[in-house]
Amino acid sequence: MNERSCLSIILAAGEGTRMKSATPKVLHRIAGLPMVAHVTRAAAAAGAGDLALVVGRGGETVAAAVKTFAPAETFVQAERLGTAHAVLAARDAIERGYDDLLVLFGDTPLIEADTLIQARRKLAEGAAVAVIGFHTDQPTGYGRLIEKNGELTAIREEKDCTPDMKAITFCNAGLMAISGHHALALLGKVGNANANGEYYLTDIVAIARSEGLSVVAIEAPFDSVLGINNRAELAAGEAIWQRRTRRRMMLDGVTLVSPDTVHFCHDTEIGADTIVEPNVVFGPGVKIAGNATIRAFSHIEGATVAASAEVGPFARLRPGADLREKAKVGNFCEVKKAVIDTGAKVNHLTYIGDAVIGAKANIGAGTITCNYDGYNKFLTEIGAGAFIGSNSALVAPVKIGQGAYVASGSVITEEVPDDALAFGRARQKTLPGRGRQLRERQASAAAAAGKSSHSE
Ligand code: UD1
Ligand code: MG
């Protein structure tokens, strides 16, 4: 089938207002990726080499956004006269002559490449049209697939259905594969004599049949053809995507202790034998190798985590966090744009930003890299095997050498050479007996004023 050329036509002209949003519907995101990008991905995975995007008036935002993730040719359907009319907006592309056309909807993002491949296969076997249908016990609102003797003869929109037809539960998902050789002739014969006065794409089924062409319906899971029109459906779509991805991750060898509580992004990569504990959120751009452990309640985005590294519980890895093998970032730590080299430990209550932490260095609890002066960011470099005492502030730009020690509570503003010990704090002064004296003086002052002591 690879040798058959294929154009995917993505309809995104129908705006609707039910999202109640300044953002066009198809740019709302599922797993961090605009809905329409999920559709272009599925089309590309099904072998569609070219992409025609049909937008309505004012669709420039959608067109510009789509161009950032897929090379698409944009067509404008100036008037919304129906799905067949929308497909014909891409006439110039269709006329270039493709073997297969895939008509997809920008607001139906969960469609899987497998279903599209199956539809294209039907075209390769000689069908002029392969319609994607689904079964539901709540068919209201959908076009019904009308079959006679097991063959698809027509699609009838709900409004045009007889009561008998309304009882049919095999419905039209709206998406279809059309033979590129027959498409323009079929579409040209579609009229608008129906309850909505629209040019229905679905009419090409009956037209093709009347010309003796072969038409088939294939069945897709209901979950994969959900159309999204409001934020509740957007959340339902997100849930379906997450469920699918969790399952794929687990089948690929990732342990999810409590799958329903882990949230992935469209591009999350995790290697086999990594364990992800409950309540972990992955933002965009995360790559985690095998054998790592991501403990509960961690939030990770734009980060790379190597094999056998440990993250969390309650860790935040921000963009540019780069944990090498066996590195550890523990509870209530935040790491941004920093290498934590092999075996280094950042275990408690720490902020590491714009830094390079050498192999096996140990960063004590409460250490902060002071990387920002309100205008610029500066680098903190810590050598291999260095030991940073708890509650230290490292004022960047600053370098701490290999094997160096920084005393607890230090404010380090100057370079610490290899193997040096740096105290960046006032020395402790202890005055014997002065604590008692202080207490007695305060007690007698309080008695004179008629107050009781703080310990009562
Ligand atoms: C369509 C199908 C129906 C199917 C249902 C599944 C047709 C005639 N009907 O109905 O059989 O059960 O989807 O959800 O195809 N669009 C344009 N320009 C237009 C009209 C529509 O670009 O002039 C786009 C919309 O943006 C949308 C898609 O086509 O992405 C479907 O249009 P919509 O109005 O949602 O059709 P339905 O009535 O849902
Ligand atoms: Mg619809």
PDB file of C-alpha atoms and ligand atoms in Angstrom, residues 25 105 107 227 229, ligand 2:
ATOM      1  CA  LYS A  25     -11.634  24.715  18.788  1.00  0.00           C
ATOM      2  CA  PHE A 105     -12.137  16.160  11.005  1.00  0.00           C
ATOM      3  CA  ASP A 107     -12.192  17.993  16.050  1.00  0.00           C
ATOM      4  CA  GLY A 227     -16.004  14.448  18.158  1.00  0.00           C
ATOM      5  CA  ASN A 229     -17.390  20.246  20.823  1.00  0.00           C
TER       6      ASN A 229
HETATM    7 MG    MG B   2     -20.059  17.080  14.420  1.00  0.00          MG
END
